[in-house]
Amino acid sequence: MKHTVIYPGTFDPITNGHIDLIKRASHLFNEVIVAIAQSPTKKPMFSLKERTFLATESLKHIPNIKVIGFSGLLVDLLKKHQSHILIRGIRAVSDFEYEFQLNNVNRRLMPNLETIFLAPSEENSFISSTIVKEVAIHHGDVSSFVPSIVECALKEKL
C-alpha cells in the first residue's frame, strides 16, 4: 500500500532540524510532501516562493520528497493529495501542547487524520527557524543550523 505523508510548516527558513525529520520520514513512507504554508499572519521573513525554493534545493538529495507551497486549511491539502497522515516535529513539552491542540482541531475537521510526532535528533533538538533568524539578524554564525544555501539567503536578506 502506498502511503503519502505531509509535513506542513512555515519553514521560514528550513533548518537542519526540519531536514533531519524529513530524512527520517522519507525512510518510513513512500512519499513525503513538504507543504510550506503561506502563513501571512506570521509575517515570514522569506516569501512563499523563496521558502519553497530554499526547501527544494535543501532536499533535492532525497528522492521521495516533494515540496509544495499552499494556503488554506491543512485538511483540504490532505484531501487534495489523498493523504490522511501528518508528520509534526516535537522539540519540547511546549511544542507538544501546541501541536496537540492543532491535532484535535484537524481531527475534528478530518476524523480519519493520523498525526505522527517525531522528535529531532539530539544535535538538532534546540534549532528553530525563529532562533536561526534571531542569530542571523545579530550577525551570528548559523552555518551549523541550516544548509549553506539558506545561510547565504539569510545573509542576502539581512
JSON list of C-alpha atoms in Angstrom, two decimals:
[
{"chain": "A", "resi": 1, "resn": "MET", "atom": "CA", "xyz": [0.00, 0.00, 0.00]},
{"chain": "A", "resi": 2, "resn": "LYS", "atom": "CA", "xyz": [1.35, 3.41, -0.96]},
{"chain": "A", "resi": 3, "resn": "HIS", "atom": "CA", "xyz": [1.50, 5.91, 1.88]},
{"chain": "A", "resi": 4, "resn": "THR", "atom": "CA", "xyz": [1.98, 9.63, 1.38]},
{"chain": "A", "resi": 5, "resn": "VAL", "atom": "CA", "xyz": [2.65, 11.76, 4.42]},
{"chain": "A", "resi": 6, "resn": "ILE", "atom": "CA", "xyz": [2.50, 15.52, 4.62]},
{"chain": "A", "resi": 7, "resn": "TYR", "atom": "CA", "xyz": [4.91, 17.55, 6.73]},
{"chain": "A", "resi": 8, "resn": "PRO", "atom": "CA", "xyz": [3.40, 21.04, 6.94]},
{"chain": "A", "resi": 9, "resn": "GLY", "atom": "CA", "xyz": [5.03, 24.16, 8.27]},
{"chain": "A", "resi": 10, "resn": "THR", "atom": "CA", "xyz": [6.11, 27.70, 7.59]},
{"chain": "A", "resi": 11, "resn": "PHE", "atom": "CA", "xyz": [9.76, 26.70, 7.11]},
{"chain": "A", "resi": 12, "resn": "ASP", "atom": "CA", "xyz": [10.93, 30.31, 7.46]},
{"chain": "A", "resi": 13, "resn": "PRO", "atom": "CA", "xyz": [13.61, 29.21, 6.81]},
{"chain": "A", "resi": 14, "resn": "ILE", "atom": "CA", "xyz": [14.09, 25.45, 6.58]},
{"chain": "A", "resi": 15, "resn": "THR", "atom": "CA", "xyz": [16.63, 24.27, 9.18]},
{"chain": "A", "resi": 16, "resn": "ASN", "atom": "CA", "xyz": [18.78, 21.21, 9.74]},
{"chain": "A", "resi": 17, "resn": "GLY", "atom": "CA", "xyz": [16.19, 20.14, 12.31]},
{"chain": "A", "resi": 18, "resn": "HIS", "atom": "CA", "xyz": [13.47, 20.11, 9.64]},
{"chain": "A", "resi": 19, "resn": "ILE", "atom": "CA", "xyz": [15.74, 18.25, 7.25]},
{"chain": "A", "resi": 20, "resn": "ASP", "atom": "CA", "xyz": [16.55, 15.64, 9.92]},
{"chain": "A", "resi": 21, "resn": "LEU", "atom": "CA", "xyz": [12.83, 14.91, 10.38]},
{"chain": "A", "resi": 22, "resn": "ILE", "atom": "CA", "xyz": [12.18, 14.86, 6.64]},
{"chain": "A", "resi": 23, "resn": "LYS", "atom": "CA", "xyz": [15.02, 12.37, 6.02]},
{"chain": "A", "resi": 24, "resn": "ARG", "atom": "CA", "xyz": [13.69, 10.11, 8.75]},
{"chain": "A", "resi": 25, "resn": "ALA", "atom": "CA", "xyz": [10.13, 10.35, 7.43]},
{"chain": "A", "resi": 26, "resn": "SER", "atom": "CA", "xyz": [11.41, 9.51, 3.93]},
{"chain": "A", "resi": 27, "resn": "HIS", "atom": "CA", "xyz": [12.50, 6.12, 5.25]},
{"chain": "A", "resi": 28, "resn": "LEU", "atom": "CA", "xyz": [9.05, 5.44, 6.70]},
{"chain": "A", "resi": 29, "resn": "PHE", "atom": "CA", "xyz": [6.81, 6.49, 3.81]},
{"chain": "A", "resi": 30, "resn": "ASN", "atom": "CA", "xyz": [6.70, 6.15, 0.03]},
{"chain": "A", "resi": 31, "resn": "GLU", "atom": "CA", "xyz": [6.35, 9.89, -0.44]},
{"chain": "A", "resi": 32, "resn": "VAL", "atom": "CA", "xyz": [6.85, 12.86, 1.87]},
{"chain": "A", "resi": 33, "resn": "ILE", "atom": "CA", "xyz": [5.22, 16.12, 0.82]},
{"chain": "A", "resi": 34, "resn": "VAL", "atom": "CA", "xyz": [6.82, 19.10, 2.49]},
{"chain": "A", "resi": 35, "resn": "ALA", "atom": "CA", "xyz": [3.95, 21.57, 2.49]},
{"chain": "A", "resi": 36, "resn": "ILE", "atom": "CA", "xyz": [5.07, 25.14, 3.01]},
{"chain": "A", "resi": 37, "resn": "ALA", "atom": "CA", "xyz": [2.28, 27.30, 4.37]},
{"chain": "A", "resi": 38, "resn": "GLN", "atom": "CA", "xyz": [1.85, 30.84, 3.12]},
{"chain": "A", "resi": 39, "resn": "SER", "atom": "CA", "xyz": [1.27, 31.95, 6.75]},
{"chain": "A", "resi": 40, "resn": "PRO", "atom": "CA", "xyz": [0.76, 35.71, 6.18]},
{"chain": "A", "resi": 41, "resn": "THR", "atom": "CA", "xyz": [-0.24, 36.24, 9.83]},
{"chain": "A", "resi": 42, "resn": "LYS", "atom": "CA", "xyz": [3.23, 35.06, 10.93]},
{"chain": "A", "resi": 43, "resn": "LYS", "atom": "CA", "xyz": [4.83, 37.74, 8.73]},
{"chain": "A", "resi": 44, "resn": "PRO", "atom": "CA", "xyz": [7.58, 35.45, 7.39]},
{"chain": "A", "resi": 45, "resn": "MET", "atom": "CA", "xyz": [11.00, 36.85, 6.51]},
{"chain": "A", "resi": 46, "resn": "PHE", "atom": "CA", "xyz": [11.04, 34.94, 3.22]},
{"chain": "A", "resi": 47, "resn": "SER", "atom": "CA", "xyz": [8.24, 34.88, 0.66]},
{"chain": "A", "resi": 48, "resn": "LEU", "atom": "CA", "xyz": [6.43, 31.63, -0.06]},
{"chain": "A", "resi": 49, "resn": "LYS", "atom": "CA", "xyz": [8.32, 31.38, -3.36]},
{"chain": "A", "resi": 50, "resn": "GLU", "atom": "CA", "xyz": [11.68, 31.86, -1.59]},
{"chain": "A", "resi": 51, "resn": "ARG", "atom": "CA", "xyz": [10.87, 29.35, 1.15]},
{"chain": "A", "resi": 52, "resn": "THR", "atom": "CA", "xyz": [9.73, 26.79, -1.41]},
{"chain": "A", "resi": 53, "resn": "PHE", "atom": "CA", "xyz": [12.93, 27.30, -3.43]},
{"chain": "A", "resi": 54, "resn": "LEU", "atom": "CA", "xyz": [15.18, 27.01, -0.36]},
{"chain": "A", "resi": 55, "resn": "ALA", "atom": "CA", "xyz": [13.42, 23.83, 0.78]},
{"chain": "A", "resi": 56, "resn": "THR", "atom": "CA", "xyz": [13.52, 22.27, -2.70]},
{"chain": "A", "resi": 57, "resn": "GLU", "atom": "CA", "xyz": [17.24, 22.95, -3.02]},
{"chain": "A", "resi": 58, "resn": "SER", "atom": "CA", "xyz": [17.96, 21.74, 0.52]},
{"chain": "A", "resi": 59, "resn": "LEU", "atom": "CA", "xyz": [16.06, 18.48, -0.02]},
{"chain": "A", "resi": 60, "resn": "LYS", "atom": "CA", "xyz": [16.94, 17.60, -3.62]},
{"chain": "A", "resi": 61, "resn": "HIS", "atom": "CA", "xyz": [19.23, 14.79, -2.48]},
{"chain": "A", "resi": 62, "resn": "ILE", "atom": "CA", "xyz": [16.26, 12.86, -1.03]},
{"chain": "A", "resi": 63, "resn": "PRO", "atom": "CA", "xyz": [14.42, 11.07, -3.87]},
{"chain": "A", "resi": 64, "resn": "ASN", "atom": "CA", "xyz": [10.91, 10.62, -2.44]},
{"chain": "A", "resi": 65, "resn": "ILE", "atom": "CA", "xyz": [10.39, 14.22, -1.34]},
{"chain": "A", "resi": 66, "resn": "LYS", "atom": "CA", "xyz": [8.07, 16.73, -2.97]},
{"chain": "A", "resi": 67, "resn": "VAL", "atom": "CA", "xyz": [7.99, 20.40, -1.90]},
{"chain": "A", "resi": 68, "resn": "ILE", "atom": "CA", "xyz": [4.87, 22.47, -2.44]},
{"chain": "A", "resi": 69, "resn": "GLY", "atom": "CA", "xyz": [3.50, 25.79, -1.25]},
{"chain": "A", "resi": 70, "resn": "PHE", "atom": "CA", "xyz": [-0.07, 26.10, -0.01]},
{"chain": "A", "resi": 71, "resn": "SER", "atom": "CA", "xyz": [-2.61, 28.35, 1.62]},
{"chain": "A", "resi": 72, "resn": "GLY", "atom": "CA", "xyz": [-5.89, 27.45, 3.22]},
{"chain": "A", "resi": 73, "resn": "LEU", "atom": "CA", "xyz": [-6.87, 24.62, 5.51]},
{"chain": "A", "resi": 74, "resn": "LEU", "atom": "CA", "xyz": [-4.42, 21.80, 6.04]},
{"chain": "A", "resi": 75, "resn": "VAL", "atom": "CA", "xyz": [-7.20, 19.22, 5.88]},
{"chain": "A", "resi": 76, "resn": "ASP", "atom": "CA", "xyz": [-8.10, 20.43, 2.39]},
{"chain": "A", "resi": 77, "resn": "LEU", "atom": "CA", "xyz": [-4.47, 19.91, 1.34]},
{"chain": "A", "resi": 78, "resn": "LEU", "atom": "CA", "xyz": [-4.51, 16.40, 2.80]},
{"chain": "A", "resi": 79, "resn": "LYS", "atom": "CA", "xyz": [-7.65, 15.53, 0.86]},
{"chain": "A", "resi": 80, "resn": "LYS", "atom": "CA", "xyz": [-6.23, 17.01, -2.35]},
{"chain": "A", "resi": 81, "resn": "HIS", "atom": "CA", "xyz": [-3.18, 14.73, -2.05]},
{"chain": "A", "resi": 82, "resn": "GLN", "atom": "CA", "xyz": [-5.22, 11.76, -0.88]},
{"chain": "A", "resi": 83, "resn": "SER", "atom": "CA", "xyz": [-3.35, 11.54, 2.40]},
{"chain": "A", "resi": 84, "resn": "HIS", "atom": "CA", "xyz": [-4.56, 11.20, 5.95]},
{"chain": "A", "resi": 85, "resn": "ILE", "atom": "CA", "xyz": [-1.17, 11.25, 7.67]},
{"chain": "A", "resi": 86, "resn": "LEU", "atom": "CA", "xyz": [0.73, 14.24, 9.05]},
{"chain": "A", "resi": 87, "resn": "ILE", "atom": "CA", "xyz": [4.25, 14.43, 10.41]},
{"chain": "A", "resi": 88, "resn": "ARG", "atom": "CA", "xyz": [4.94, 17.02, 13.08]},
{"chain": "A", "resi": 89, "resn": "GLY", "atom": "CA", "xyz": [8.16, 17.74, 14.93]},
{"chain": "A", "resi": 90, "resn": "ILE", "atom": "CA", "xyz": [8.27, 17.99, 18.71]},
{"chain": "A", "resi": 91, "resn": "ARG", "atom": "CA", "xyz": [11.28, 19.57, 20.43]},
{"chain": "A", "resi": 92, "resn": "ALA", "atom": "CA", "xyz": [9.88, 20.22, 23.91]},
{"chain": "A", "resi": 93, "resn": "VAL", "atom": "CA", "xyz": [6.78, 19.85, 26.06]},
{"chain": "A", "resi": 94, "resn": "SER", "atom": "CA", "xyz": [5.63, 23.31, 24.94]},
{"chain": "A", "resi": 95, "resn": "ASP", "atom": "CA", "xyz": [5.69, 22.11, 21.31]},
{"chain": "A", "resi": 96, "resn": "PHE", "atom": "CA", "xyz": [3.56, 19.12, 22.27]},
{"chain": "A", "resi": 97, "resn": "GLU", "atom": "CA", "xyz": [0.88, 21.24, 23.93]},
{"chain": "A", "resi": 98, "resn": "TYR", "atom": "CA", "xyz": [0.50, 23.44, 20.84]},
{"chain": "A", "resi": 99, "resn": "GLU", "atom": "CA", "xyz": [0.68, 20.52, 18.40]},
{"chain": "A", "resi": 100, "resn": "PHE", "atom": "CA", "xyz": [-1.85, 18.55, 20.44]},
{"chain": "A", "resi": 101, "resn": "GLN", "atom": "CA", "xyz": [-4.35, 21.43, 20.16]},
{"chain": "A", "resi": 102, "resn": "LEU", "atom": "CA", "xyz": [-3.80, 21.68, 16.40]},
{"chain": "A", "resi": 103, "resn": "ASN", "atom": "CA", "xyz": [-4.17, 17.93, 16.06]},
{"chain": "A", "resi": 104, "resn": "ASN", "atom": "CA", "xyz": [-7.51, 17.99, 17.86]},
{"chain": "A", "resi": 105, "resn": "VAL", "atom": "CA", "xyz": [-8.85, 20.75, 15.63]},
{"chain": "A", "resi": 106, "resn": "ASN", "atom": "CA", "xyz": [-7.66, 18.99, 12.47]},
{"chain": "A", "resi": 107, "resn": "ARG", "atom": "CA", "xyz": [-9.13, 15.66, 13.62]},
{"chain": "A", "resi": 108, "resn": "ARG", "atom": "CA", "xyz": [-12.45, 17.35, 14.22]},
{"chain": "A", "resi": 109, "resn": "LEU", "atom": "CA", "xyz": [-12.33, 18.57, 10.60]},
{"chain": "A", "resi": 110, "resn": "MET", "atom": "CA", "xyz": [-10.97, 15.25, 9.28]},
{"chain": "A", "resi": 111, "resn": "PRO", "atom": "CA", "xyz": [-11.77, 12.34, 11.62]},
{"chain": "A", "resi": 112, "resn": "ASN", "atom": "CA", "xyz": [-9.53, 9.80, 9.84]},
{"chain": "A", "resi": 113, "resn": "LEU", "atom": "CA", "xyz": [-6.44, 12.01, 10.26]},
{"chain": "A", "resi": 114, "resn": "GLU", "atom": "CA", "xyz": [-3.41, 10.43, 11.88]},
{"chain": "A", "resi": 115, "resn": "THR", "atom": "CA", "xyz": [-0.57, 12.58, 13.18]},
{"chain": "A", "resi": 116, "resn": "ILE", "atom": "CA", "xyz": [2.87, 11.16, 13.83]},
{"chain": "A", "resi": 117, "resn": "PHE", "atom": "CA", "xyz": [5.06, 13.17, 16.17]},
{"chain": "A", "resi": 118, "resn": "LEU", "atom": "CA", "xyz": [8.80, 12.86, 15.60]},
{"chain": "A", "resi": 119, "resn": "ALA", "atom": "CA", "xyz": [11.45, 14.13, 17.97]},
{"chain": "A", "resi": 120, "resn": "PRO", "atom": "CA", "xyz": [14.57, 15.59, 16.36]},
{"chain": "A", "resi": 121, "resn": "SER", "atom": "CA", "xyz": [17.96, 14.06, 16.89]},
{"chain": "A", "resi": 122, "resn": "GLU", "atom": "CA", "xyz": [19.83, 15.43, 19.89]},
{"chain": "A", "resi": 123, "resn": "GLU", "atom": "CA", "xyz": [22.07, 17.75, 17.88]},
{"chain": "A", "resi": 124, "resn": "ASN", "atom": "CA", "xyz": [19.00, 19.40, 16.32]},
{"chain": "A", "resi": 125, "resn": "SER", "atom": "CA", "xyz": [16.72, 19.45, 19.35]},
{"chain": "A", "resi": 126, "resn": "PHE", "atom": "CA", "xyz": [17.14, 23.18, 20.05]},
{"chain": "A", "resi": 127, "resn": "ILE", "atom": "CA", "xyz": [17.04, 24.51, 16.48]},
{"chain": "A", "resi": 128, "resn": "SER", "atom": "CA", "xyz": [14.03, 26.52, 15.37]},
{"chain": "A", "resi": 129, "resn": "SER", "atom": "CA", "xyz": [13.52, 28.90, 12.47]},
{"chain": "A", "resi": 130, "resn": "THR", "atom": "CA", "xyz": [12.87, 31.69, 14.97]},
{"chain": "A", "resi": 131, "resn": "ILE", "atom": "CA", "xyz": [16.19, 31.12, 16.73]},
{"chain": "A", "resi": 132, "resn": "VAL", "atom": "CA", "xyz": [18.05, 30.88, 13.41]},
{"chain": "A", "resi": 133, "resn": "LYS", "atom": "CA", "xyz": [16.59, 34.21, 12.26]},
{"chain": "A", "resi": 134, "resn": "GLU", "atom": "CA", "xyz": [17.44, 35.86, 15.59]},
{"chain": "A", "resi": 135, "resn": "VAL", "atom": "CA", "xyz": [21.06, 34.69, 15.41]},
{"chain": "A", "resi": 136, "resn": "ALA", "atom": "CA", "xyz": [21.31, 35.78, 11.77]},
{"chain": "A", "resi": 137, "resn": "ILE", "atom": "CA", "xyz": [19.82, 39.22, 12.50]},
{"chain": "A", "resi": 138, "resn": "HIS", "atom": "CA", "xyz": [22.60, 39.76, 15.04]},
{"chain": "A", "resi": 139, "resn": "HIS", "atom": "CA", "xyz": [25.26, 38.57, 12.56]},
{"chain": "A", "resi": 140, "resn": "GLY", "atom": "CA", "xyz": [25.89, 35.29, 14.36]},
{"chain": "A", "resi": 141, "resn": "ASP", "atom": "CA", "xyz": [27.10, 32.12, 12.68]},
{"chain": "A", "resi": 142, "resn": "VAL", "atom": "CA", "xyz": [24.14, 29.96, 11.58]},
{"chain": "A", "resi": 143, "resn": "SER", "atom": "CA", "xyz": [26.18, 27.56, 9.46]},
{"chain": "A", "resi": 144, "resn": "SER", "atom": "CA", "xyz": [25.62, 24.62, 11.80]},
{"chain": "A", "resi": 145, "resn": "PHE", "atom": "CA", "xyz": [21.86, 25.22, 11.93]},
{"chain": "A", "resi": 146, "resn": "VAL", "atom": "CA", "xyz": [20.92, 25.49, 8.25]},
{"chain": "A", "resi": 147, "resn": "PRO", "atom": "CA", "xyz": [22.09, 24.31, 4.80]},
{"chain": "A", "resi": 148, "resn": "SER", "atom": "CA", "xyz": [24.61, 26.62, 3.10]},
{"chain": "A", "resi": 149, "resn": "ILE", "atom": "CA", "xyz": [22.02, 27.87, 0.59]},
{"chain": "A", "resi": 150, "resn": "VAL", "atom": "CA", "xyz": [19.83, 29.05, 3.48]},
{"chain": "A", "resi": 151, "resn": "GLU", "atom": "CA", "xyz": [22.81, 30.66, 5.21]},
{"chain": "A", "resi": 152, "resn": "CYS", "atom": "CA", "xyz": [23.54, 32.63, 2.00]},
{"chain": "A", "resi": 153, "resn": "ALA", "atom": "CA", "xyz": [19.86, 33.60, 1.63]},
{"chain": "A", "resi": 154, "resn": "LEU", "atom": "CA", "xyz": [19.79, 34.89, 5.21]},
{"chain": "A", "resi": 155, "resn": "LYS", "atom": "CA", "xyz": [22.91, 36.99, 4.60]},
{"chain": "A", "resi": 156, "resn": "GLU", "atom": "CA", "xyz": [21.39, 38.41, 1.41]},
{"chain": "A", "resi": 157, "resn": "LYS", "atom": "CA", "xyz": [18.06, 39.13, 3.11]},
{"chain": "A", "resi": 158, "resn": "LEU", "atom": "CA", "xyz": [19.73, 40.93, 6.01]}
]
